Amino acid sequence: MSLTPVLARGSAALLGAATLGGAAVTAYAVRETRQFVLRRVEVPLLPPGADPLRVLHLSDVHMTPRQQRKQEWLAGLATLRPDLVVDTGDNLAHQGAVPYVTDALGPLLDVPGVFVHGSNDYFEPRLRNPIRYVLPDDGTRHTDVPQLPWRDLSATFTEHGWLDLTNARGRLEVAGLDLAFVGVDDPHLEYDDLAAVAGPADPRADVRLAVAHAPYLRVLDQFAADGHDAILAGHTHGGQVCLPGGRALTTNCDLEPARARGLHRHPAASDPGDAGSAWLHVSAGVGTSPFAQVRTSCRPEATLLTLVPRPH
């Protein structure tokens, strides 16, 4: 008997199994983009004796009009009653997204807040080879596409009293605390103007917070050296497609994958008490590009940071 038909049937079976397996993985990865989670993190950086301060960190919403489940989940975050909202950009992914972002945030816009923009607030998303995301960055930036209505988004936020930290400093009094802020425009597009915000953080403030969309090392280094207590960023999507256990393979910037999401120190090797060291919180974000709606071992998230007094 010839083995050719047997081998052919075996190859077809293997191919079919691989196809089914790939389809199952893809289906799970798509499903995970809708498994939203709220992270809770405690950060010891308030003056001794201060009451805890609740900070809601939002990033990378990547909103489109038809994402009703995401909109409903975001709207539910208002029940957390945070003292401050920090939005680290990439809210938009569609020309008509601004009113949907506004409606989803709802009462959160009446809470004191600060914001910066990311590259996907500025430029319309386009279909690209998803494999390029896990390859080394070649410096190519796709700015040859229509702009998104980021000016309308800025106007909406500022009309509600949020501080625009686009290459700027700002100040807010929140829950009886004096908060000093600094922020830069998107470092991924090299829009950050570090010279405009350089200089020591104000020692008279109770808390000194720095904000950027993409956590590039040049930005983190300056903010830490200038004495800011904590840095908040997004952009990485936590690696988006991670190994089991959440190990990121890439950050889409020069931050190492081990710090793709969560609370860390910067510089990474510093002792928490070292001068020139800051807390760093990187959000894995709420959304993805509409052309890469997959996540594995990296659920979409927002984070409630509870700031508490430093140890004596």
PDB file of C-alpha atoms in Angstrom:
ATOM      1  CA  MET A   1       0.000   0.000   0.000  1.00  0.00           C
ATOM      2  CA  SER A   2       1.300   3.477  -0.869  1.00  0.00           C
ATOM      3  CA  LEU A   3       2.041   5.795   2.073  1.00  0.00           C
ATOM      4  CA  THR A   4       1.235   8.900   0.054  1.00  0.00           C
ATOM      5  CA  PRO A   5      -2.497   9.035   0.904  1.00  0.00           C
ATOM      6  CA  VAL A   6      -1.742   8.350   4.561  1.00  0.00           C
ATOM      7  CA  LEU A   7       0.836  11.130   4.737  1.00  0.00           C
ATOM      8  CA  ALA A   8      -1.495  13.472   2.892  1.00  0.00           C
ATOM      9  CA  ARG A   9      -4.296  12.763   5.353  1.00  0.00           C
ATOM     10  CA  GLY A  10      -1.900  13.279   8.290  1.00  0.00           C
ATOM     11  CA  SER A  11      -0.643  16.584   6.906  1.00  0.00           C
ATOM     12  CA  ALA A  12      -4.191  17.762   6.318  1.00  0.00           C
ATOM     13  CA  ALA A  13      -5.112  16.838   9.889  1.00  0.00           C
ATOM     14  CA  LEU A  14      -2.130  18.738  11.301  1.00  0.00           C
ATOM     15  CA  LEU A  15      -2.923  21.749   9.151  1.00  0.00           C
ATOM     16  CA  GLY A  16      -6.543  21.662  10.260  1.00  0.00           C
ATOM     17  CA  ALA A  17      -5.548  21.412  13.922  1.00  0.00           C
ATOM     18  CA  ALA A  18      -3.121  24.298  13.549  1.00  0.00           C
ATOM     19  CA  THR A  19      -5.773  26.393  11.833  1.00  0.00           C
ATOM     20  CA  LEU A  20      -8.301  25.653  14.579  1.00  0.00           C
ATOM     21  CA  GLY A  21      -5.700  26.373  17.251  1.00  0.00           C
ATOM     22  CA  GLY A  22      -4.766  29.667  15.638  1.00  0.00           C
ATOM     23  CA  ALA A  23      -8.409  30.640  15.336  1.00  0.00           C
ATOM     24  CA  ALA A  24      -8.980  29.815  19.010  1.00  0.00           C
ATOM     25  CA  VAL A  25      -5.998  31.920  20.109  1.00  0.00           C
ATOM     26  CA  THR A  26      -7.152  34.806  17.939  1.00  0.00           C
ATOM     27  CA  ALA A  27     -10.687  34.587  19.302  1.00  0.00           C
ATOM     28  CA  TYR A  28      -9.353  34.660  22.863  1.00  0.00           C
ATOM     29  CA  ALA A  29      -7.066  37.606  22.085  1.00  0.00           C
ATOM     30  CA  VAL A  30      -9.996  39.558  20.637  1.00  0.00           C
ATOM     31  CA  ARG A  31     -12.186  38.648  23.626  1.00  0.00           C
ATOM     32  CA  GLU A  32      -9.519  39.845  26.067  1.00  0.00           C
ATOM     33  CA  THR A  33      -9.747  43.382  24.650  1.00  0.00           C
ATOM     34  CA  ARG A  34     -13.175  43.589  26.321  1.00  0.00           C
ATOM     35  CA  GLN A  35     -12.153  42.125  29.690  1.00  0.00           C
ATOM     36  CA  PHE A  36     -11.614  45.452  31.427  1.00  0.00           C
ATOM     37  CA  VAL A  37     -10.037  45.518  34.875  1.00  0.00           C
ATOM     38  CA  LEU A  38      -9.436  48.164  37.497  1.00  0.00           C
ATOM     39  CA  ARG A  39      -6.003  48.007  39.106  1.00  0.00           C
ATOM     40  CA  ARG A  40      -5.480  49.391  42.597  1.00  0.00           C
ATOM     41  CA  VAL A  41      -2.023  50.571  43.623  1.00  0.00           C
ATOM     42  CA  GLU A  42      -0.755  52.358  46.738  1.00  0.00           C
ATOM     43  CA  VAL A  43       2.074  54.877  46.357  1.00  0.00           C
ATOM     44  CA  PRO A  44       3.819  56.362  49.442  1.00  0.00           C
ATOM     45  CA  LEU A  45       4.650  59.922  48.472  1.00  0.00           C
ATOM     46  CA  LEU A  46       2.443  62.294  50.503  1.00  0.00           C
ATOM     47  CA  PRO A  47       3.716  64.414  53.405  1.00  0.00           C
ATOM     48  CA  PRO A  48       3.459  62.780  56.842  1.00  0.00           C
ATOM     49  CA  GLY A  49      -0.029  63.062  58.313  1.00  0.00           C
ATOM     50  CA  ALA A  50      -1.789  63.764  54.989  1.00  0.00           C
ATOM     51  CA  ASP A  51      -5.032  61.988  54.160  1.00  0.00           C
ATOM     52  CA  PRO A  52      -4.872  59.508  51.234  1.00  0.00           C
ATOM     53  CA  LEU A  53      -5.399  60.990  47.767  1.00  0.00           C
ATOM     54  CA  ARG A  54      -7.194  58.900  45.132  1.00  0.00           C
ATOM     55  CA  VAL A  55      -5.821  59.384  41.601  1.00  0.00           C
ATOM     56  CA  LEU A  56      -7.483  57.718  38.607  1.00  0.00           C
ATOM     57  CA  HIS A  57      -4.938  57.082  35.837  1.00  0.00           C
ATOM     58  CA  LEU A  58      -6.508  56.677  32.367  1.00  0.00           C
ATOM     59  CA  SER A  59      -4.586  56.055  29.170  1.00  0.00           C
ATOM     60  CA  ASP A  60      -4.871  54.754  25.609  1.00  0.00           C
ATOM     61  CA  VAL A  61      -8.651  54.670  25.357  1.00  0.00           C
ATOM     62  CA  HIS A  62      -8.460  54.594  21.510  1.00  0.00           C
ATOM     63  CA  MET A  63     -12.178  55.343  21.262  1.00  0.00           C
ATOM     64  CA  THR A  64     -14.394  54.680  18.261  1.00  0.00           C
ATOM     65  CA  PRO A  65     -18.152  55.418  18.207  1.00  0.00           C
ATOM     66  CA  ARG A  66     -19.329  51.793  18.164  1.00  0.00           C
ATOM     67  CA  GLN A  67     -17.393  50.623  21.247  1.00  0.00           C
ATOM     68  CA  GLN A  68     -20.394  50.640  23.562  1.00  0.00           C
ATOM     69  CA  ARG A  69     -19.017  48.141  26.080  1.00  0.00           C
ATOM     70  CA  LYS A  70     -15.875  50.227  26.570  1.00  0.00           C
ATOM     71  CA  GLN A  71     -17.931  53.392  26.913  1.00  0.00           C
ATOM     72  CA  GLU A  72     -20.154  51.822  29.567  1.00  0.00           C
ATOM     73  CA  TRP A  73     -17.173  50.513  31.520  1.00  0.00           C
ATOM     74  CA  LEU A  74     -15.475  53.922  31.477  1.00  0.00           C
ATOM     75  CA  ALA A  75     -18.697  55.585  32.626  1.00  0.00           C
ATOM     76  CA  GLY A  76     -18.782  53.255  35.614  1.00  0.00           C
ATOM     77  CA  LEU A  77     -15.411  54.542  36.853  1.00  0.00           C
ATOM     78  CA  ALA A  78     -17.144  57.689  38.123  1.00  0.00           C
ATOM     79  CA  THR A  79     -18.444  55.610  41.038  1.00  0.00           C
ATOM     80  CA  LEU A  80     -14.852  55.437  42.346  1.00  0.00           C
ATOM     81  CA  ARG A  81     -15.113  59.122  43.238  1.00  0.00           C
ATOM     82  CA  PRO A  82     -11.427  59.908  42.645  1.00  0.00           C
ATOM     83  CA  ASP A  83      -9.887  63.155  43.888  1.00  0.00           C
ATOM     84  CA  LEU A  84      -7.881  63.624  40.684  1.00  0.00           C
ATOM     85  CA  VAL A  85      -7.883  62.247  37.120  1.00  0.00           C
ATOM     86  CA  VAL A  86      -4.656  61.938  35.113  1.00  0.00           C
ATOM     87  CA  ASP A  87      -5.187  61.199  31.410  1.00  0.00           C
ATOM     88  CA  THR A  88      -1.982  60.252  29.572  1.00  0.00           C
ATOM     89  CA  GLY A  89      -3.315  60.419  26.022  1.00  0.00           C
ATOM     90  CA  ASP A  90      -4.361  58.394  22.970  1.00  0.00           C
ATOM     91  CA  ASN A  91      -8.055  58.918  23.690  1.00  0.00           C
ATOM     92  CA  LEU A  92      -9.052  59.022  20.007  1.00  0.00           C
ATOM     93  CA  ALA A  93      -9.149  56.467  17.185  1.00  0.00           C
ATOM     94  CA  HIS A  94     -11.890  57.923  14.940  1.00  0.00           C
ATOM     95  CA  GLN A  95     -12.893  61.277  13.472  1.00  0.00           C
ATOM     96  CA  GLY A  96     -16.176  61.179  15.417  1.00  0.00           C
ATOM     97  CA  ALA A  97     -14.769  59.971  18.748  1.00  0.00           C
ATOM     98  CA  VAL A  98     -14.702  63.197  20.809  1.00  0.00           C
ATOM     99  CA  PRO A  99     -18.372  63.186  21.939  1.00  0.00           C
ATOM    100  CA  TYR A 100     -18.115  59.497  22.832  1.00  0.00           C
ATOM    101  CA  VAL A 101     -15.030  60.126  24.969  1.00  0.00           C
ATOM    102  CA  THR A 102     -16.821  63.047  26.606  1.00  0.00           C
ATOM    103  CA  ASP A 103     -19.969  61.045  27.329  1.00  0.00           C
ATOM    104  CA  ALA A 104     -18.015  58.069  28.647  1.00  0.00           C
ATOM    105  CA  LEU A 105     -16.011  60.194  31.068  1.00  0.00           C
ATOM    106  CA  GLY A 106     -19.166  61.990  32.177  1.00  0.00           C
ATOM    107  CA  PRO A 107     -18.898  63.128  35.838  1.00  0.00           C
ATOM    108  CA  LEU A 108     -15.139  62.456  35.828  1.00  0.00           C
ATOM    109  CA  LEU A 109     -14.744  65.654  33.820  1.00  0.00           C
ATOM    110  CA  ASP A 110     -16.025  67.553  36.866  1.00  0.00           C
ATOM    111  CA  VAL A 111     -13.196  66.116  38.981  1.00  0.00           C
ATOM    112  CA  PRO A 112      -9.860  68.013  38.972  1.00  0.00           C
ATOM    113  CA  GLY A 113      -7.769  66.622  36.142  1.00  0.00           C
ATOM    114  CA  VAL A 114      -4.686  66.958  33.941  1.00  0.00           C
ATOM    115  CA  PHE A 115      -3.950  65.596  30.474  1.00  0.00           C
ATOM    116  CA  VAL A 116      -1.486  65.250  27.614  1.00  0.00           C
ATOM    117  CA  HIS A 117      -1.984  63.891  24.092  1.00  0.00           C
ATOM    118  CA  GLY A 118      -0.462  60.902  22.325  1.00  0.00           C
ATOM    119  CA  SER A 119       0.288  60.258  18.669  1.00  0.00           C
ATOM    120  CA  ASN A 120      -3.088  58.575  18.138  1.00  0.00           C
ATOM    121  CA  ASP A 121      -4.889  61.696  19.291  1.00  0.00           C
ATOM    122  CA  TYR A 122      -3.217  63.596  16.473  1.00  0.00           C
ATOM    123  CA  PHE A 123      -3.362  61.240  13.494  1.00  0.00           C
ATOM    124  CA  GLU A 124      -5.995  58.911  12.077  1.00  0.00           C
ATOM    125  CA  PRO A 125      -5.215  55.195  12.485  1.00  0.00           C
ATOM    126  CA  ARG A 126      -4.430  53.157   9.392  1.00  0.00           C
ATOM    127  CA  LEU A 127      -4.091  49.429   8.708  1.00  0.00           C
ATOM    128  CA  ARG A 128      -0.446  48.383   8.965  1.00  0.00           C
ATOM    129  CA  ASN A 129       1.502  45.163   9.278  1.00  0.00           C
ATOM    130  CA  PRO A 130       0.958  44.139  12.944  1.00  0.00           C
ATOM    131  CA  ILE A 131       4.260  42.239  13.010  1.00  0.00           C
ATOM    132  CA  ARG A 132       6.100  45.576  12.901  1.00  0.00           C
ATOM    133  CA  TYR A 133       4.857  46.266  16.418  1.00  0.00           C
ATOM    134  CA  VAL A 134       7.181  43.608  17.890  1.00  0.00           C
ATOM    135  CA  LEU A 135      10.166  44.549  15.732  1.00  0.00           C
ATOM    136  CA  PRO A 136      12.763  47.174  16.722  1.00  0.00           C
ATOM    137  CA  ASP A 137      11.572  50.734  16.169  1.00  0.00           C
ATOM    138  CA  ASP A 138      12.961  52.048  12.885  1.00  0.00           C
ATOM    139  CA  GLY A 139      11.877  55.613  13.649  1.00  0.00           C
ATOM    140  CA  THR A 140       9.123  55.711  11.019  1.00  0.00           C
ATOM    141  CA  ARG A 141       6.120  57.797  12.092  1.00  0.00           C
ATOM    142  CA  HIS A 142       2.956  57.813   9.994  1.00  0.00           C
ATOM    143  CA  THR A 143       1.999  61.475   9.931  1.00  0.00           C
ATOM    144  CA  ASP A 144       0.920  61.474   6.281  1.00  0.00           C
ATOM    145  CA  VAL A 145      -2.707  60.746   7.214  1.00  0.00           C
ATOM    146  CA  PRO A 146      -5.623  63.025   8.188  1.00  0.00           C
ATOM    147  CA  GLN A 147      -5.458  64.635  11.611  1.00  0.00           C
ATOM    148  CA  LEU A 148      -7.988  63.723  14.274  1.00  0.00           C
ATOM    149  CA  PRO A 149      -9.993  66.418  16.143  1.00  0.00           C
ATOM    150  CA  TRP A 150      -7.527  66.680  19.016  1.00  0.00           C
ATOM    151  CA  ARG A 151      -8.157  70.428  19.334  1.00  0.00           C
ATOM    152  CA  ASP A 152     -11.828  69.717  20.096  1.00  0.00           C
ATOM    153  CA  LEU A 153     -10.746  67.190  22.706  1.00  0.00           C
ATOM    154  CA  SER A 154      -8.378  69.710  24.303  1.00  0.00           C
ATOM    155  CA  ALA A 155     -11.129  72.330  24.348  1.00  0.00           C
ATOM    156  CA  THR A 156     -13.546  69.910  26.006  1.00  0.00           C
ATOM    157  CA  PHE A 157     -11.065  69.003  28.724  1.00  0.00           C
ATOM    158  CA  THR A 158      -9.954  72.565  29.446  1.00  0.00           C
ATOM    159  CA  GLU A 159     -13.549  73.847  29.496  1.00  0.00           C
ATOM    160  CA  HIS A 160     -14.146  71.423  32.354  1.00  0.00           C
ATOM    161  CA  GLY A 161     -11.119  72.762  34.219  1.00  0.00           C
ATOM    162  CA  TRP A 162      -8.553  70.087  33.380  1.00  0.00           C
ATOM    163  CA  LEU A 163      -4.970  71.323  33.006  1.00  0.00           C
ATOM    164  CA  ASP A 164      -3.355  70.934  29.590  1.00  0.00           C
ATOM    165  CA  LEU A 165       0.236  69.836  30.330  1.00  0.00           C
ATOM    166  CA  THR A 166       1.436  69.928  26.733  1.00  0.00           C
ATOM    167  CA  ASN A 167       5.055  71.039  27.302  1.00  0.00           C
ATOM    168  CA  ALA A 168       3.811  72.981  30.310  1.00  0.00           C
ATOM    169  CA  ARG A 169       3.684  73.243  34.079  1.00  0.00           C
ATOM    170  CA  GLY A 170       0.568  73.630  36.182  1.00  0.00           C
ATOM    171  CA  ARG A 171      -0.765  73.760  39.724  1.00  0.00           C
ATOM    172  CA  LEU A 172      -3.893  72.471  41.430  1.00  0.00           C
ATOM    173  CA  GLU A 173      -5.163  72.379  44.985  1.00  0.00           C
ATOM    174  CA  VAL A 174      -6.829  69.009  45.517  1.00  0.00           C
ATOM    175  CA  ALA A 175      -8.256  67.774  48.827  1.00  0.00           C
ATOM    176  CA  GLY A 176      -6.261  70.397  50.673  1.00  0.00           C
ATOM    177  CA  LEU A 177      -2.961  69.450  49.030  1.00  0.00           C
ATOM    178  CA  ASP A 178      -0.818  71.648  46.796  1.00  0.00           C
ATOM    179  CA  LEU A 179      -0.044  69.631  43.648  1.00  0.00           C
ATOM    180  CA  ALA A 180       2.592  70.783  41.157  1.00  0.00           C
ATOM    181  CA  PHE A 181       2.539  69.267  37.657  1.00  0.00           C
ATOM    182  CA  VAL A 182       4.777  69.144  34.630  1.00  0.00           C
ATOM    183  CA  GLY A 183       4.098  67.470  31.302  1.00  0.00           C
ATOM    184  CA  VAL A 184       5.348  67.086  27.747  1.00  0.00           C
ATOM    185  CA  ASP A 185       3.785  66.568  24.344  1.00  0.00           C
ATOM    186  CA  ASP A 186       4.085  63.103  22.804  1.00  0.00           C
ATOM    187  CA  PRO A 187       7.693  61.825  22.930  1.00  0.00           C
ATOM    188  CA  HIS A 188       6.917  59.084  20.375  1.00  0.00           C
ATOM    189  CA  LEU A 189       6.473  61.795  17.743  1.00  0.00           C
ATOM    190  CA  GLU A 190       9.374  63.757  19.265  1.00  0.00           C
ATOM    191  CA  TYR A 191       6.958  66.575  20.093  1.00  0.00           C
ATOM    192  CA  ASP A 192       8.309  66.773  23.645  1.00  0.00           C
ATOM    193  CA  ASP A 193      10.038  70.046  24.494  1.00  0.00           C
ATOM    194  CA  LEU A 194      12.047  69.108  27.551  1.00  0.00           C
ATOM    195  CA  ALA A 195      13.857  72.434  27.624  1.00  0.00           C
ATOM    196  CA  ALA A 196      10.532  74.235  28.101  1.00  0.00           C
ATOM    197  CA  VAL A 197       9.804  72.356  31.334  1.00  0.00           C
ATOM    198  CA  ALA A 198      13.319  71.767  32.644  1.00  0.00           C
ATOM    199  CA  GLY A 199      14.259  72.813  36.141  1.00  0.00           C
ATOM    200  CA  PRO A 200      13.857  71.663  39.716  1.00  0.00           C
ATOM    201  CA  ALA A 201      10.406  70.625  40.885  1.00  0.00           C
ATOM    202  CA  ASP A 202       8.936  73.131  43.329  1.00  0.00           C
ATOM    203  CA  PRO A 203       9.977  72.042  46.839  1.00  0.00           C
ATOM    204  CA  ARG A 204       7.059  73.989  48.344  1.00  0.00           C
ATOM    205  CA  ALA A 205       4.456  71.715  46.734  1.00  0.00           C
ATOM    206  CA  ASP A 206       3.066  68.811  48.728  1.00  0.00           C
ATOM    207  CA  VAL A 207       3.289  66.511  45.675  1.00  0.00           C
ATOM    208  CA  ARG A 208       5.179  66.934  42.380  1.00  0.00           C
ATOM    209  CA  LEU A 209       3.770  64.863  39.501  1.00  0.00           C
ATOM    210  CA  ALA A 210       5.131  64.528  35.949  1.00  0.00           C
ATOM    211  CA  VAL A 211       3.046  63.335  32.994  1.00  0.00           C
ATOM    212  CA  ALA A 212       3.888  62.062  29.505  1.00  0.00           C
ATOM    213  CA  HIS A 213       2.202  59.818  26.993  1.00  0.00           C
ATOM    214  CA  ALA A 214       5.159  57.652  25.944  1.00  0.00           C
ATOM    215  CA  PRO A 215       7.724  56.735  28.635  1.00  0.00           C
ATOM    216  CA  TYR A 216      10.899  57.359  26.686  1.00  0.00           C
ATOM    217  CA  LEU A 217      14.009  57.263  28.834  1.00  0.00           C
ATOM    218  CA  ARG A 218      15.117  60.803  27.974  1.00  0.00           C
ATOM    219  CA  VAL A 219      11.849  62.101  29.439  1.00  0.00           C
ATOM    220  CA  LEU A 220      11.897  59.874  32.504  1.00  0.00           C
ATOM    221  CA  ASP A 221      15.539  60.757  33.186  1.00  0.00           C
ATOM    222  CA  GLN A 222      14.852  64.500  33.190  1.00  0.00           C
ATOM    223  CA  PHE A 223      11.710  64.275  35.297  1.00  0.00           C
ATOM    224  CA  ALA A 224      13.475  62.120  37.899  1.00  0.00           C
ATOM    225  CA  ALA A 225      16.594  64.307  37.950  1.00  0.00           C
ATOM    226  CA  ASP A 226      14.436  67.424  38.394  1.00  0.00           C
ATOM    227  CA  GLY A 227      12.988  65.945  41.568  1.00  0.00           C
ATOM    228  CA  HIS A 228       9.416  65.033  40.629  1.00  0.00           C
ATOM    229  CA  ASP A 229       7.918  62.521  43.039  1.00  0.00           C
ATOM    230  CA  ALA A 230       6.155  60.380  40.454  1.00  0.00           C
ATOM    231  CA  ILE A 231       5.833  60.023  36.677  1.00  0.00           C
ATOM    232  CA  LEU A 232       2.667  58.757  34.960  1.00  0.00           C
ATOM    233  CA  ALA A 233       2.665  57.472  31.374  1.00  0.00           C
ATOM    234  CA  GLY A 234       0.919  55.090  28.987  1.00  0.00           C
ATOM    235  CA  HIS A 235       1.599  54.202  25.332  1.00  0.00           C
ATOM    236  CA  THR A 236       3.027  50.707  25.866  1.00  0.00           C
ATOM    237  CA  HIS A 237      -0.332  48.885  26.109  1.00  0.00           C
ATOM    238  CA  GLY A 238       1.546  46.795  28.670  1.00  0.00           C
ATOM    239  CA  GLY A 239       3.149  44.956  25.760  1.00  0.00           C
ATOM    240  CA  GLN A 240      -0.362  44.144  24.432  1.00  0.00           C
ATOM    241  CA  VAL A 241       0.582  40.654  23.211  1.00  0.00           C
ATOM    242  CA  CYS A 242       2.368  39.150  26.195  1.00  0.00           C
ATOM    243  CA  LEU A 243       3.650  35.753  27.231  1.00  0.00           C
ATOM    244  CA  PRO A 244       1.668  33.805  29.833  1.00  0.00           C
ATOM    245  CA  GLY A 245       1.952  35.567  33.164  1.00  0.00           C
ATOM    246  CA  GLY A 246       1.970  38.964  31.480  1.00  0.00           C
ATOM    247  CA  ARG A 247       5.617  39.116  30.428  1.00  0.00           C
ATOM    248  CA  ALA A 248       5.865  41.853  27.803  1.00  0.00           C
ATOM    249  CA  LEU A 249       7.926  41.392  24.661  1.00  0.00           C
ATOM    250  CA  THR A 250       7.996  45.032  23.597  1.00  0.00           C
ATOM    251  CA  THR A 251       7.091  48.546  24.761  1.00  0.00           C
ATOM    252  CA  ASN A 252       7.041  50.439  21.433  1.00  0.00           C
ATOM    253  CA  CYS A 253       9.656  52.804  22.922  1.00  0.00           C
ATOM    254  CA  ASP A 254      13.069  52.489  24.586  1.00  0.00           C
ATOM    255  CA  LEU A 255      11.697  51.554  28.016  1.00  0.00           C
ATOM    256  CA  GLU A 256      12.646  47.960  28.830  1.00  0.00           C
ATOM    257  CA  PRO A 257       9.793  45.405  28.685  1.00  0.00           C
ATOM    258  CA  ALA A 258      10.113  44.569  32.396  1.00  0.00           C
ATOM    259  CA  ARG A 259       8.552  47.980  33.137  1.00  0.00           C
ATOM    260  CA  ALA A 260       5.933  47.912  30.373  1.00  0.00           C
ATOM    261  CA  ARG A 261       3.157  48.356  32.943  1.00  0.00           C
ATOM    262  CA  GLY A 262       2.623  48.824  36.646  1.00  0.00           C
ATOM    263  CA  LEU A 263       4.478  50.662  39.402  1.00  0.00           C
ATOM    264  CA  HIS A 264       8.275  50.814  39.372  1.00  0.00           C
ATOM    265  CA  ARG A 265      11.123  53.166  40.204  1.00  0.00           C
ATOM    266  CA  HIS A 266      13.092  55.349  37.820  1.00  0.00           C
ATOM    267  CA  PRO A 267      16.002  55.070  37.470  1.00  0.00           C
ATOM    268  CA  ALA A 268      15.173  51.370  37.629  1.00  0.00           C
ATOM    269  CA  ALA A 269      18.099  50.358  39.841  1.00  0.00           C
ATOM    270  CA  SER A 270      17.665  53.158  42.370  1.00  0.00           C
ATOM    271  CA  ASP A 271      16.854  52.571  45.982  1.00  0.00           C
ATOM    272  CA  PRO A 272      13.434  54.117  46.768  1.00  0.00           C
ATOM    273  CA  GLY A 273      15.118  56.621  49.051  1.00  0.00           C
ATOM    274  CA  ASP A 274      17.737  57.776  46.557  1.00  0.00           C
ATOM    275  CA  ALA A 275      17.823  61.386  45.399  1.00  0.00           C
ATOM    276  CA  GLY A 276      17.050  61.579  41.694  1.00  0.00           C
ATOM    277  CA  SER A 277      14.717  58.599  41.855  1.00  0.00           C
ATOM    278  CA  ALA A 278      10.972  58.823  41.161  1.00  0.00           C
ATOM    279  CA  TRP A 279       8.013  56.495  41.206  1.00  0.00           C
ATOM    280  CA  LEU A 280       6.983  55.471  37.684  1.00  0.00           C
ATOM    281  CA  HIS A 281       3.496  54.213  36.845  1.00  0.00           C
ATOM    282  CA  VAL A 282       2.906  52.950  33.310  1.00  0.00           C
ATOM    283  CA  SER A 283      -0.678  52.119  32.381  1.00  0.00           C
ATOM    284  CA  ALA A 284      -1.411  49.203  30.051  1.00  0.00           C
ATOM    285  CA  GLY A 285      -4.321  51.298  28.790  1.00  0.00           C
ATOM    286  CA  VAL A 286      -7.991  50.776  28.089  1.00  0.00           C
ATOM    287  CA  GLY A 287      -7.958  50.148  24.335  1.00  0.00           C
ATOM    288  CA  THR A 288      -6.005  49.214  21.234  1.00  0.00           C
ATOM    289  CA  SER A 289      -5.770  50.421  17.672  1.00  0.00           C
ATOM    290  CA  PRO A 290      -8.992  49.535  15.808  1.00  0.00           C
ATOM    291  CA  PHE A 291      -6.760  47.654  13.359  1.00  0.00           C
ATOM    292  CA  ALA A 292      -5.059  45.540  16.042  1.00  0.00           C
ATOM    293  CA  GLN A 293      -7.871  44.622  18.422  1.00  0.00           C
ATOM    294  CA  VAL A 294      -6.071  41.826  20.239  1.00  0.00           C
ATOM    295  CA  ARG A 295      -4.555  41.392  23.699  1.00  0.00           C
ATOM    296  CA  THR A 296      -3.050  38.320  25.306  1.00  0.00           C
ATOM    297  CA  SER A 297      -2.136  38.054  28.998  1.00  0.00           C
ATOM    298  CA  CYS A 298      -2.560  41.828  29.197  1.00  0.00           C
ATOM    299  CA  ARG A 299      -6.104  42.921  29.935  1.00  0.00           C
ATOM    300  CA  PRO A 300      -7.230  46.509  29.269  1.00  0.00           C
ATOM    301  CA  GLU A 301      -7.068  48.556  32.432  1.00  0.00           C
ATOM    302  CA  ALA A 302      -7.425  51.752  34.361  1.00  0.00           C
ATOM    303  CA  THR A 303      -5.626  52.261  37.672  1.00  0.00           C
ATOM    304  CA  LEU A 304      -6.733  53.831  40.920  1.00  0.00           C
ATOM    305  CA  LEU A 305      -3.549  55.085  42.553  1.00  0.00           C
ATOM    306  CA  THR A 306      -3.977  55.787  46.255  1.00  0.00           C
ATOM    307  CA  LEU A 307      -1.296  58.223  47.352  1.00  0.00           C
ATOM    308  CA  VAL A 308      -0.428  57.777  51.025  1.00  0.00           C
ATOM    309  CA  PRO A 309       2.118  59.413  53.374  1.00  0.00           C
ATOM    310  CA  ARG A 310       5.775  58.507  52.975  1.00  0.00           C
ATOM    311  CA  PRO A 311       7.370  56.428  55.705  1.00  0.00           C
ATOM    312  CA  HIS A 312       9.093  58.595  58.304  1.00  0.00           C
TER     313      HIS A 312
END
